[in-house]
C-alpha positions as a Markdown table, in Angstrom:
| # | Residue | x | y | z |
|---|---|---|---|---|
| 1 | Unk | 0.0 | 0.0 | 0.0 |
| 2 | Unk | 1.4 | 3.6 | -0.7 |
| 3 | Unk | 0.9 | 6.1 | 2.2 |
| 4 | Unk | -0.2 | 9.0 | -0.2 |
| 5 | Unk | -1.6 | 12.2 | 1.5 |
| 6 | Unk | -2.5 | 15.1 | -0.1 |
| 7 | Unk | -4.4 | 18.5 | 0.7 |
| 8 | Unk | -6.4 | 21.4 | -1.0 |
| 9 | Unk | -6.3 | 24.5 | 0.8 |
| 10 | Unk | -8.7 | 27.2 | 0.1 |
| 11 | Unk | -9.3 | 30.6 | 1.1 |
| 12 | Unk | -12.7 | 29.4 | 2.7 |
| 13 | Unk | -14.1 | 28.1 | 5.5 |
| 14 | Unk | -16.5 | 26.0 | 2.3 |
| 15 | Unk | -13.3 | 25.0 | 0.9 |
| 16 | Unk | -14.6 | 25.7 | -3.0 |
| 17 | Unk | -13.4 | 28.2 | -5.3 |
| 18 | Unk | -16.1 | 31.2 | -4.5 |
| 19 | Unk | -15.8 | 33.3 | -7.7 |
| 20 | Unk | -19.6 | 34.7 | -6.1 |
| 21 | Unk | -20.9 | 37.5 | -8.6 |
| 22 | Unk | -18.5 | 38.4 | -12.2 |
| 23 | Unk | -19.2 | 40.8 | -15.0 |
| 24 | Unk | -20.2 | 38.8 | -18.6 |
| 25 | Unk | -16.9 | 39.2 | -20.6 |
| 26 | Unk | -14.6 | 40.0 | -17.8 |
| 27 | Unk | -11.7 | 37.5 | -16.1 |
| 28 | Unk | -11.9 | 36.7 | -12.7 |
| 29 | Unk | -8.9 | 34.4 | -10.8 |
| 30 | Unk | -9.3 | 32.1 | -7.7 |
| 31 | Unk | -6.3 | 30.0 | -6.6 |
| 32 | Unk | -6.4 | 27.0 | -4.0 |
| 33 | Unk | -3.2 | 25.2 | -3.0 |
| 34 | Unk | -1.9 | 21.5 | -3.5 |
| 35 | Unk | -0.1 | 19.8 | -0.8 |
| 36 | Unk | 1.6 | 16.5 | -0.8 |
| 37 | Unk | 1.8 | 15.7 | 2.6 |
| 38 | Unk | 2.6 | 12.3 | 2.4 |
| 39 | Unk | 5.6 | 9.6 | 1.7 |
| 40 | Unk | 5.8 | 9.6 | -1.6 |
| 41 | Unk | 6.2 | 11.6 | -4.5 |
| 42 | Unk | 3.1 | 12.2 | -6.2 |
| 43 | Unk | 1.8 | 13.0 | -9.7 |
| 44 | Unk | -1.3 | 15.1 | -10.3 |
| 45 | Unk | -3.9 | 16.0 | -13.6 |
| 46 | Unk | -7.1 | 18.0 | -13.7 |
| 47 | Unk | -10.3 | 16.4 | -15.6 |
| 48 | Unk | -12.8 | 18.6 | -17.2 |
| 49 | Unk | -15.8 | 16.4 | -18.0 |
| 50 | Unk | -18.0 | 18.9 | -20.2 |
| 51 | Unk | -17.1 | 20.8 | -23.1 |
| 52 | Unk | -19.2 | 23.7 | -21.8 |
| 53 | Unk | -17.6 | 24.2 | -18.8 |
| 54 | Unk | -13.7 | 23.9 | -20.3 |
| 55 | Unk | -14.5 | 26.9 | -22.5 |
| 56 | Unk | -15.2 | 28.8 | -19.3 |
| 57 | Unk | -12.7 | 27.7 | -16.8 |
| 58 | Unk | -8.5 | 27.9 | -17.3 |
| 59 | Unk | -6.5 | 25.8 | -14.7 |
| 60 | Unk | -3.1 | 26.0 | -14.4 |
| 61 | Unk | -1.0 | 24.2 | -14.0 |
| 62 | Unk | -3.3 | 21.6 | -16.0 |
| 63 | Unk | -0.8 | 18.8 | -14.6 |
| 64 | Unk | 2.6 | 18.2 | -12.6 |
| 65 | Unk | 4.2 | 16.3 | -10.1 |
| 66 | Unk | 4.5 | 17.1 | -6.3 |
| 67 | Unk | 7.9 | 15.6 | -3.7 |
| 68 | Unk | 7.4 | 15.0 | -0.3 |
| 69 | Unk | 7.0 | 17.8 | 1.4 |
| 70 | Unk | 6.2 | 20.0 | -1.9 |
| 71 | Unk | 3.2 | 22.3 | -2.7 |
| 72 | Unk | 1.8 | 23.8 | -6.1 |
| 73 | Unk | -0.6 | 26.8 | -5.9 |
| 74 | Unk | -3.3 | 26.3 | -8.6 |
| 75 | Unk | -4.6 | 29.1 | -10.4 |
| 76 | Unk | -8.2 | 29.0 | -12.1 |
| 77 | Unk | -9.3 | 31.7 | -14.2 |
| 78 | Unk | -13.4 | 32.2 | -15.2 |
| 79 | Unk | -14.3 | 34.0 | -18.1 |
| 80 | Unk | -18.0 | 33.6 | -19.2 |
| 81 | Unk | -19.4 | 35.4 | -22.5 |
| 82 | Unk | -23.1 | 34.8 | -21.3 |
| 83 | Unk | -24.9 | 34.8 | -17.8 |
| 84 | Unk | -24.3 | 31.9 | -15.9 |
| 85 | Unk | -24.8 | 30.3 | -12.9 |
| 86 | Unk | -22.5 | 27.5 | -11.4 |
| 87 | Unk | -23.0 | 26.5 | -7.4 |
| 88 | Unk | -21.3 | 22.7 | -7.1 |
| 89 | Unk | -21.2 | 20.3 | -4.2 |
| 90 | Unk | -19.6 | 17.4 | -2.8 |
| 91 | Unk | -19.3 | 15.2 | -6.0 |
| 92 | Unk | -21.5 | 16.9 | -8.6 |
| 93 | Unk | -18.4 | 18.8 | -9.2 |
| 94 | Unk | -17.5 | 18.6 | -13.7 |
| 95 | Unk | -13.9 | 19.8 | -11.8 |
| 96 | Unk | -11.6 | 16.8 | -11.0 |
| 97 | Unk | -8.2 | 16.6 | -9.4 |
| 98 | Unk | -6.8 | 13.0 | -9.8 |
| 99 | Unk | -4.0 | 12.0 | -7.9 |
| 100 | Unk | -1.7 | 9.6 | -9.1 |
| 101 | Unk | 1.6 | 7.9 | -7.8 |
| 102 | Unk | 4.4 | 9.3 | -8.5 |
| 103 | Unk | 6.6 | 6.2 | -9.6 |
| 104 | Unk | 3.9 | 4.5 | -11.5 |
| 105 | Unk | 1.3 | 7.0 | -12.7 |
| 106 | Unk | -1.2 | 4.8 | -10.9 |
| 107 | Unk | -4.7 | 6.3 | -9.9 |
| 108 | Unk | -5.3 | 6.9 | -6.5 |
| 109 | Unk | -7.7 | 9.1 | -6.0 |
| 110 | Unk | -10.4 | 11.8 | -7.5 |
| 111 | Unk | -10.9 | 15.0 | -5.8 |
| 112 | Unk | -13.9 | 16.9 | -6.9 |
| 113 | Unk | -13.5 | 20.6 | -6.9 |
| 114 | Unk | -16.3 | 22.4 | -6.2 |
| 115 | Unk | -17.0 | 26.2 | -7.6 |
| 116 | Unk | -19.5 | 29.0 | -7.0 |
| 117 | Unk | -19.6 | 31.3 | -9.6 |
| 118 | Unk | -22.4 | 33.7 | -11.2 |
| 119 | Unk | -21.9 | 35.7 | -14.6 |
| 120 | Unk | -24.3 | 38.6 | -14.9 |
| 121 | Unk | -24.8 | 41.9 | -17.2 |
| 122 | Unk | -25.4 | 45.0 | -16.2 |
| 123 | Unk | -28.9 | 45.4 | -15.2 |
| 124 | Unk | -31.0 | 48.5 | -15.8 |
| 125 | Unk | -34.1 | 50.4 | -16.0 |
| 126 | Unk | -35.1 | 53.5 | -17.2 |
| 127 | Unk | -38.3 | 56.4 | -16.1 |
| 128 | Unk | -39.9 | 56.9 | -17.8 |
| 129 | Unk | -39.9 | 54.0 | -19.5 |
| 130 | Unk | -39.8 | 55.7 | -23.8 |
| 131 | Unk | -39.9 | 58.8 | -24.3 |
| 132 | Unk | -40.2 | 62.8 | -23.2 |
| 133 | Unk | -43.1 | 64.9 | -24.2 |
| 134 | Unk | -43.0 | 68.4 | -24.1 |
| 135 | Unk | -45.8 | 69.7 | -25.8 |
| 136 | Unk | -46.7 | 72.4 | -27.5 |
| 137 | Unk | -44.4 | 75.8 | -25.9 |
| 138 | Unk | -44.2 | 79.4 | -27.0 |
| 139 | Unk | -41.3 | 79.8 | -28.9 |
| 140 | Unk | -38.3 | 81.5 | -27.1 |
| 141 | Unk | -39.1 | 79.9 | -24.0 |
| 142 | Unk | -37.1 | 77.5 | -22.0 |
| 143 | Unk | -38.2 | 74.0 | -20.1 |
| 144 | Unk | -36.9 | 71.0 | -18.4 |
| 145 | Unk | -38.0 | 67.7 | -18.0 |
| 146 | Unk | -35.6 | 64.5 | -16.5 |
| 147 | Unk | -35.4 | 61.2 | -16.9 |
| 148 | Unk | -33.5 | 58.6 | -14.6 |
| 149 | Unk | -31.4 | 55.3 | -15.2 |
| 150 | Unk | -31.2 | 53.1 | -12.7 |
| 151 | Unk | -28.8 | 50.2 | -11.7 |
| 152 | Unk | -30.6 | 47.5 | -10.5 |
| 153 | Unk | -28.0 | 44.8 | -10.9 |
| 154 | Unk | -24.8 | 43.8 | -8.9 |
| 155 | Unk | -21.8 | 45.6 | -10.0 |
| 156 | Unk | -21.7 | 49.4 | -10.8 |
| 157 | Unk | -21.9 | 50.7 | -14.7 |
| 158 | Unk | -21.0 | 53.7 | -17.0 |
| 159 | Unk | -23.6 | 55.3 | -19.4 |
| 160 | Unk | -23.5 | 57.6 | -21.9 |
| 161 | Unk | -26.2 | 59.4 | -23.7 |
| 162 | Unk | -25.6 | 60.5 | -27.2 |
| 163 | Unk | -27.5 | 61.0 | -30.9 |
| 164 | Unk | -29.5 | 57.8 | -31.9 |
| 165 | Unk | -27.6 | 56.9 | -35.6 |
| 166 | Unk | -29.8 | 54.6 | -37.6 |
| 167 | Unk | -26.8 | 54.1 | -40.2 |
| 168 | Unk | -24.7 | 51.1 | -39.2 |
| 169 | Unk | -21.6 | 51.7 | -41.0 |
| 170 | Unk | -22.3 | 55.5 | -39.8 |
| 171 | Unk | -22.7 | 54.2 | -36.2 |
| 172 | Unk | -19.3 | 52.0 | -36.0 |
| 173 | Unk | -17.2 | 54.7 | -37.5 |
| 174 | Unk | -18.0 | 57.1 | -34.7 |
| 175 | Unk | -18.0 | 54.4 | -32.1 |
| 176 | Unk | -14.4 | 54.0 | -33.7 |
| 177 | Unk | -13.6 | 57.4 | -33.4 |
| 178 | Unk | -14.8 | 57.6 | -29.7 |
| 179 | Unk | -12.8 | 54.7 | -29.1 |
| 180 | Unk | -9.8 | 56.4 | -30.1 |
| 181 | Unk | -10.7 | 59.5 | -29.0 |
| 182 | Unk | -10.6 | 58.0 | -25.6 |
| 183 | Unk | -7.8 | 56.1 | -25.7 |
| 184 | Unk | -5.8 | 59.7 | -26.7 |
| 185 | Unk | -7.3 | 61.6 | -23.8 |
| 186 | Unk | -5.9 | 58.4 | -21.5 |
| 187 | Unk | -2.4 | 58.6 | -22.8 |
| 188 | Unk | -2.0 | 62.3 | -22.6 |
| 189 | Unk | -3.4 | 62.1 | -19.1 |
| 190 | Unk | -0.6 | 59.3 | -18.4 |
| 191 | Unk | 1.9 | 62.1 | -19.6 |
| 192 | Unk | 3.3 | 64.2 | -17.1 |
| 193 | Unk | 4.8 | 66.4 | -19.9 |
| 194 | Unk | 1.0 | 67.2 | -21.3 |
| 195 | Unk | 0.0 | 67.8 | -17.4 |
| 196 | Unk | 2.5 | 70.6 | -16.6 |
| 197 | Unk | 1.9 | 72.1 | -20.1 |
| 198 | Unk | -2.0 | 72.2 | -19.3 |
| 199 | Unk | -3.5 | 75.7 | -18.4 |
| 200 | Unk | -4.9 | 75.6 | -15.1 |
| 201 | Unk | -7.3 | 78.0 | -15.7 |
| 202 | Unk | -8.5 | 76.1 | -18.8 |
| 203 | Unk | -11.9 | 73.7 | -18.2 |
| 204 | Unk | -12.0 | 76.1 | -14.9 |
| 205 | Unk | -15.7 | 76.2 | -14.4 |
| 206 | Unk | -17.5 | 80.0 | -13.8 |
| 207 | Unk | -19.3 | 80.9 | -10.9 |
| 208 | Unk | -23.0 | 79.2 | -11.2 |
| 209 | Unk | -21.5 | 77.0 | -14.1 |
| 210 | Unk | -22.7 | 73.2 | -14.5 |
| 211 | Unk | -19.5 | 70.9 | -14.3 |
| 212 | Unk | -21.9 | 68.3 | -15.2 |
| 213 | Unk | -20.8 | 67.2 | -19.3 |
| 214 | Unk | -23.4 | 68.0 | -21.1 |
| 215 | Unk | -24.2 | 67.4 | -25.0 |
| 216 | Unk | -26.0 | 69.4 | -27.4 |
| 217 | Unk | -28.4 | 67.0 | -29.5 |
| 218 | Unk | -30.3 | 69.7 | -32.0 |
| 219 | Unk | -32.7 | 71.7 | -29.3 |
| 220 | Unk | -32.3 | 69.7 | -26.6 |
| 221 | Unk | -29.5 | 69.9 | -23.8 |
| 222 | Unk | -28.8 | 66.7 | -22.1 |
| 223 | Unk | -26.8 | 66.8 | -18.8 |
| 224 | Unk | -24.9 | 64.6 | -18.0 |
| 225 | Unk | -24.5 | 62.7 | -20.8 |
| 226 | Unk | -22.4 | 60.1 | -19.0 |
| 227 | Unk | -21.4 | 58.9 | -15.9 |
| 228 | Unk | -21.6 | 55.5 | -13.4 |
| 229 | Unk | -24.1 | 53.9 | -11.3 |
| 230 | Unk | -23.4 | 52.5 | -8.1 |
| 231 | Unk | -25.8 | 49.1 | -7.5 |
| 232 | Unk | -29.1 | 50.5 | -6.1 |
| 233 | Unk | -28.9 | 54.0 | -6.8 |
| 234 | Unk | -30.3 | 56.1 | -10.1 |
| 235 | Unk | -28.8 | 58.7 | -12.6 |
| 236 | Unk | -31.2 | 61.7 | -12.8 |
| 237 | Unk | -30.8 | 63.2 | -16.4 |
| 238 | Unk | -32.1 | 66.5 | -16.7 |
| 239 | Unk | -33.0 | 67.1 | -20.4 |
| 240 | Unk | -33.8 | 71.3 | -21.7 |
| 241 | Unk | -35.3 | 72.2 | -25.0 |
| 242 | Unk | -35.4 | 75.9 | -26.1 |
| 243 | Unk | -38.3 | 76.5 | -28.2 |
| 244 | Unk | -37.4 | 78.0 | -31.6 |
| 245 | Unk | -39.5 | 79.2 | -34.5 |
| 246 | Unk | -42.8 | 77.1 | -35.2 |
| 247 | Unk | -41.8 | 73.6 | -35.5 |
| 248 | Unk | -41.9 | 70.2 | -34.5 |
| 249 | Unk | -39.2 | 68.8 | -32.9 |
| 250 | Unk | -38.3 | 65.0 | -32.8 |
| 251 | Unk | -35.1 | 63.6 | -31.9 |
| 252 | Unk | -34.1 | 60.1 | -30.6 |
| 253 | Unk | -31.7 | 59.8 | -27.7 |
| 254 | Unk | -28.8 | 56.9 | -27.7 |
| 255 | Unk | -28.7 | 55.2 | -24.1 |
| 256 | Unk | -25.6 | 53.0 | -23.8 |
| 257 | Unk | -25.4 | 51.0 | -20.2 |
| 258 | Unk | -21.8 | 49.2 | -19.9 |
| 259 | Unk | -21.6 | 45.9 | -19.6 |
| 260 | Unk | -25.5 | 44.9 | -20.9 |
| 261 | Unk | -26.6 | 42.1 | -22.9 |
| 262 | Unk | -25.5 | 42.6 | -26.6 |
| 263 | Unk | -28.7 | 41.4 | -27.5 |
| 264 | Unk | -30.5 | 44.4 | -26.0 |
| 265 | Unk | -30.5 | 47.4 | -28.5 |
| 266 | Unk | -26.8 | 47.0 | -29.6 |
| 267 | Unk | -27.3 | 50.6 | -31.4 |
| 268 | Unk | -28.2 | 52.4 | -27.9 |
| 269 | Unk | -31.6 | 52.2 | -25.6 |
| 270 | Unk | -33.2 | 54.4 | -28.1 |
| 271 | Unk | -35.3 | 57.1 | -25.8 |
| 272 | Unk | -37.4 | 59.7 | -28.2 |
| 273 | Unk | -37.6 | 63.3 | -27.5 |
| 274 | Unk | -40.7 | 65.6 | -29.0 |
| 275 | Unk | -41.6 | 69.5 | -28.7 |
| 276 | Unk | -43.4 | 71.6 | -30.8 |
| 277 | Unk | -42.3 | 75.3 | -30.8 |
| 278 | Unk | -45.1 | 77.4 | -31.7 |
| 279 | Unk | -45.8 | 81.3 | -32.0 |
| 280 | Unk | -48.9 | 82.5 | -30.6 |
| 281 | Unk | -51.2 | 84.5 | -33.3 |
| 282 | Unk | -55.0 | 84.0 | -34.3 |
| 283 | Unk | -56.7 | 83.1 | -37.9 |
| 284 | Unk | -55.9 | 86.1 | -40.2 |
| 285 | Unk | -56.2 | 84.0 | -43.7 |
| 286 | Unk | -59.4 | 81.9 | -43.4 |
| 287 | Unk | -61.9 | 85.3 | -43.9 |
| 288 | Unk | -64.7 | 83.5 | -44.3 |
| 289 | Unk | -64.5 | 81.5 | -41.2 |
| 290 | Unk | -64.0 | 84.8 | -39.7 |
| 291 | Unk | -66.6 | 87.1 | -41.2 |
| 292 | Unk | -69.2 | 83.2 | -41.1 |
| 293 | Unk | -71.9 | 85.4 | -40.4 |
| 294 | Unk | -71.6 | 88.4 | -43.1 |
| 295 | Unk | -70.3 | 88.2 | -46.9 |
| 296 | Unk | -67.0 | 88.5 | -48.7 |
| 297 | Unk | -66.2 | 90.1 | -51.6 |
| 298 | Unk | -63.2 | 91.0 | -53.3 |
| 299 | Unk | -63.5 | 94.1 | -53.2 |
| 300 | Unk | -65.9 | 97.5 | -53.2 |
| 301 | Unk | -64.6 | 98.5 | -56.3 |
| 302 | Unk | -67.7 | 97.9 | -59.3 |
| 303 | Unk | -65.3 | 96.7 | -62.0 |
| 304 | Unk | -63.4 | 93.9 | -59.1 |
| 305 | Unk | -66.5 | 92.8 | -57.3 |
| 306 | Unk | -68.5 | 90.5 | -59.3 |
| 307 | Unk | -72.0 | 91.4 | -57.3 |
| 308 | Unk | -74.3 | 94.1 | -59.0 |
| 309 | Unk | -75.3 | 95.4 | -55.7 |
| 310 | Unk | -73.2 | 96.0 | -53.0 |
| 311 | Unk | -75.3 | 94.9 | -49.5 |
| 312 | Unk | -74.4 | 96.0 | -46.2 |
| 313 | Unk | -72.7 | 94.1 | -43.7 |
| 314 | Unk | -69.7 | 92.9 | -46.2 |
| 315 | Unk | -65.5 | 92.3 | -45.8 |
| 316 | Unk | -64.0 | 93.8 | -48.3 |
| 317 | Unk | -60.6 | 91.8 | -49.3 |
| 318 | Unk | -58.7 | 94.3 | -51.5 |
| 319 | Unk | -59.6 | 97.4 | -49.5 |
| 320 | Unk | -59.4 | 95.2 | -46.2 |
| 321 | Unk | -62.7 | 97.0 | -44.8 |
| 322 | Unk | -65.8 | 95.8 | -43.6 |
| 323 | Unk | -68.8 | 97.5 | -44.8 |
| 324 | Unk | -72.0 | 98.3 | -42.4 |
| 325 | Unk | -73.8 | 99.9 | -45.0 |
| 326 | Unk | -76.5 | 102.6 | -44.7 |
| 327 | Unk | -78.1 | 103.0 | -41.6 |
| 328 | Unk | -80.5 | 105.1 | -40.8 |
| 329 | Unk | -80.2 | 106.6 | -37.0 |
| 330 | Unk | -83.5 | 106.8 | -36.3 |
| 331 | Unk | -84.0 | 103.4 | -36.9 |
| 332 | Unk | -80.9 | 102.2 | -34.5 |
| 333 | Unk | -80.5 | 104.2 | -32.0 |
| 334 | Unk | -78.7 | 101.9 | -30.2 |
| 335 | Unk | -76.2 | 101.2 | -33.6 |
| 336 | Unk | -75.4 | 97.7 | -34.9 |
| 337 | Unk | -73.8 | 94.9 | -34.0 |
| 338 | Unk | -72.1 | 92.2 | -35.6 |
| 339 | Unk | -70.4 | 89.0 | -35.1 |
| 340 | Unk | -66.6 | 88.6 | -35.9 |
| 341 | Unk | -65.1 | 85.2 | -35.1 |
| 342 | Unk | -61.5 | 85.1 | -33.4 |
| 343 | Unk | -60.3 | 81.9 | -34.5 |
| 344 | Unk | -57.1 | 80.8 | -32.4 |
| 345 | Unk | -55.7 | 78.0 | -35.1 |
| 346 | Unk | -52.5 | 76.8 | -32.7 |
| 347 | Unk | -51.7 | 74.8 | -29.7 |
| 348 | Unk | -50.8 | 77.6 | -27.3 |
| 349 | Unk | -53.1 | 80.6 | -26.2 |
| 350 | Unk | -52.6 | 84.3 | -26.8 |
| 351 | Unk | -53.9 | 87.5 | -25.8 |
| 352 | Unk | -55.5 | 89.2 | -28.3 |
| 353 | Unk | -55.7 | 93.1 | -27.4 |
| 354 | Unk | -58.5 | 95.8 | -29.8 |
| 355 | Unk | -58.0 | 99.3 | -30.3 |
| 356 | Unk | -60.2 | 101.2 | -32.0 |
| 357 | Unk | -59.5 | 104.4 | -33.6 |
| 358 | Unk | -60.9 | 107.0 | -35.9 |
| 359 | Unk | -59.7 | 106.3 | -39.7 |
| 360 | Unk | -58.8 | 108.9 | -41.8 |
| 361 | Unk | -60.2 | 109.4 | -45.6 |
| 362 | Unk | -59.8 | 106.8 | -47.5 |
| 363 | Unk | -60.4 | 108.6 | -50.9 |
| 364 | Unk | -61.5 | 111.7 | -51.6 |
| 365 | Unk | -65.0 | 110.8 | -52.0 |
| 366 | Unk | -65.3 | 108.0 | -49.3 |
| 367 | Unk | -64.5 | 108.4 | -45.4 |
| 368 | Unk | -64.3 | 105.2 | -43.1 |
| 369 | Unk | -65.1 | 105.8 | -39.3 |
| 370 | Unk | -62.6 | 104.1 | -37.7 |
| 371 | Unk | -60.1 | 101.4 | -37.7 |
| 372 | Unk | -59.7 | 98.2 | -35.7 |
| 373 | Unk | -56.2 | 97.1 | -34.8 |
C-alpha cells in the first residue's frame, strides 16, 4: 500500500473556489493550493468532464508532479461570454483533481472541486420607461423635464447618452472614433509632460456653471450625458429644449449602459424626444371662417366685385374694410352689431388686445369711421 496524503487548501471556510458574482466578458482568478503531505512523491492531472464548462474555466497548472513535502498553488481563471450560474457540491463537481503515484502513474484518488460562480450583465431600467413629451411651448421659451437610469443589478456601470444613428456603417465609424478618441485623452493624461503644459485655468468652471458634461443634441440639452451607477442607486438626467421658431421637434436619444446584454439594443436604448415650438397668433387667412356670419367680396370696387349690388354688412378683401352699409339713426339708435369670429388655429393661447381708432379718408369721396387694430 502507498501512504499518499495530499491536501487542498482554500481561502474558505467552504473549501470551494467562491468566484460569487462576475461581469459577462470580464476574467476573474481564484487559486487553492496543493499539498503532498505524504511519503511519496506524487503526480497530479485536472479532468474537465464537459465541453461547456472547459470553454469557461482555465486551470493551471493543468498537470505536474509534487515531492514530499512539496506544494503547487493552482490558479483558475473564469471568463464567461453569457450569464451563468454554477453552485457545485460534494461530487457533482464537472472539476476533477486526480491523484496519481508518482513512480507508476497509478490512480489513487479523485478530488472533486467544487465552484460557486455567477456571470451577470449589467442590469437597468429607465423612467420613464420611452420617451419625453414636451408639448406644444411658445417659442423662445425655456423647459426642463428628466429622466433617470437606474442600476438594478450587482456591479456598478457607465452610461452615456448620445445622438441615436440609424446608419450602421455610420454608427461604427463614430464608435471607432470615440474609441480612439478615448484612448488619446488616456495617454495624454498618463503624460506628465501634457499635465505641466496644461492651463490651469483652462476647463476652470464659472461661478453658477454646471460641471456636469453635457451634449448638445439639436434643441435639446442633455446633462450629463455620461457617468456611473453604483448598485441600487439612479442617474437623474435633466434634459432642456429651447423653443425655436414654429416647428416640431423630434429627436431620438442613444442610451448605452456598460456591460448589458449585446442582445438588448446594440445601437443604444433608443429614448425619443418631441416638442413643438409654436408662435402664438389668431386666424388672419381663413376670412370666411371669420366674417361666417356676413359676406365677402373681393373688393368695393364695381369693375373687381363680381355682385351688381353691393349689401351691407360685407369684408371687403382688396380694401381690407368691412362695410356696415346705410343705416338710418333713427331706426338704430342703439347702432349695430355684428359678429366677428376670433379663431385661435394653434396649440398655445394668446392675448388678443382691440384698439379702436378714428380712420382717416380713405379717398376723396369715401371716409371710413374708424379702424380696428
Amino acid at each position: 500500500a502507498f501512504d499518499i496524503s495530499v491536501e487542498t487548501v482554500f481561502d474558505n471556510e467552504d473549501n470551494i473556489l467562491k468566484f460569487d458574482y462576475v461581469r459577462v466578458g470580464e476574467e476573474k482568478e481564484q487559486t487553492f493550493t496543493l499539498k503532498n503531505v505524504g511519503l511519496y512523491n506524487i503526480k497530479f492531472n485536472f479532468g474537465v468532464k464537459k465541453r461547456s464548462i472547459r470553454e469557461i474555466f482555465n486551470i493551471s497548472p493543468m498537470e505536474g508532479e509534487l515531492a514530499q513535502g512539496e506544494e503547487q498553488i493552482i490558479s483558475v481563471k473564469f471568463l464567461s461570454q453569457k450569464e451563468i450560474v454554477i453552485s457545485t457540491k460534494k461530487t457533482l463537481s464537472d472539476i476533477k483533481l486526480n491523484i496519481l503515484e508518482g513512480a507508476s502513474a497509478e490512480s489513487f484518488s479523485s478530488i472533486p472541486i467544487n465552484v460557486n460562480v455567477e456571470a451577470v450583465f449589467s442590469k437597468y431600467s429607465i423612467n420613464p420607461l420611452k420617451n419625453i413629451n414636451f408639448g406644444p411651448m411658445q417659442f423662445d421659451e425655456e423647459r426642463s423635464r428628466n429622466f433617470e437610469i437606474h442600476n438594478n443589478g450587482i456591479f456598478d456601470f457607465d452610461f452615456s447618452v448620445a445622438e441615436f444613428i440609424a446608419d450602421p456603417v455610420l454608427r461604427e465609424q463614430l464608435k471607432k472614433q470615440l474609441e480612439e478618441d478615448k484612448k488619446a485623452q488616456e495617454e495624454a493624461d498618463k503624460d506628465p509632460k501634457a499635465k505641466k503644459k496644461a492651463d490651469p485655468k483652462k476647463g476652470k468652471p464659472k461661478p453658477g456653471e454646471s460641471t456636469e458634461p453635457t451634449v448638445e443634441i439639436g434643441p435639446y440639452g442633455i446633462s450629463p450625458c455620461k457617468g456611473n451607477i453604483a448598485p441600487g442607486n439612479a442617474a437623474v438626467v435633466k434634459v432642456t429644449f429651447r423653443a425655436l421658431g414654429q416647428k416640431l421637434y423630434q429627436n431620438t436619444l442613444a442610451i448605452d449602459v456598460a456591460n448589458r446584454d449585446p442582445a438588448d439594443q446594440a445601437a443604444g436604448i433608443q429614448f425619443d424626444l418631441s416638442a413643438e415650438s409654436c408662435i402664438p397668433g389668431i386666424e388672419t387667412e381663413d376670412l370666411d371662417s371669420i366674417f361666417e356670419e356676413q359676406t365677402v367680396i373681393e373688393s368695393l370696387d364695381p369693375s373687381v366685385n363680381t355682385q351688381r349690388v353691393i349689401v351691407s354688412n360685407l369684408f371687403a378683401k382688396e380694401e381690407n374694410v368691412f362695410v356696415f352699409g346705410t343705416l338710418v339713426a333713427s331706426k338704430s339708435p342703439e347702432g349695430e352689431t355684428q359678429k366677428f369670429k376670433v379663431l385661435n388655429p394653434f396649440k398655445i393661447p394668446c392675448t388678443v388686445n382691440f384698439n379702436v381708432k378714428p380712420r382717416g379718408m380713405a379717398s376723396k369721396t369715401e371716409a371710413f369711421a374708424f379702424e380696428v387694430t
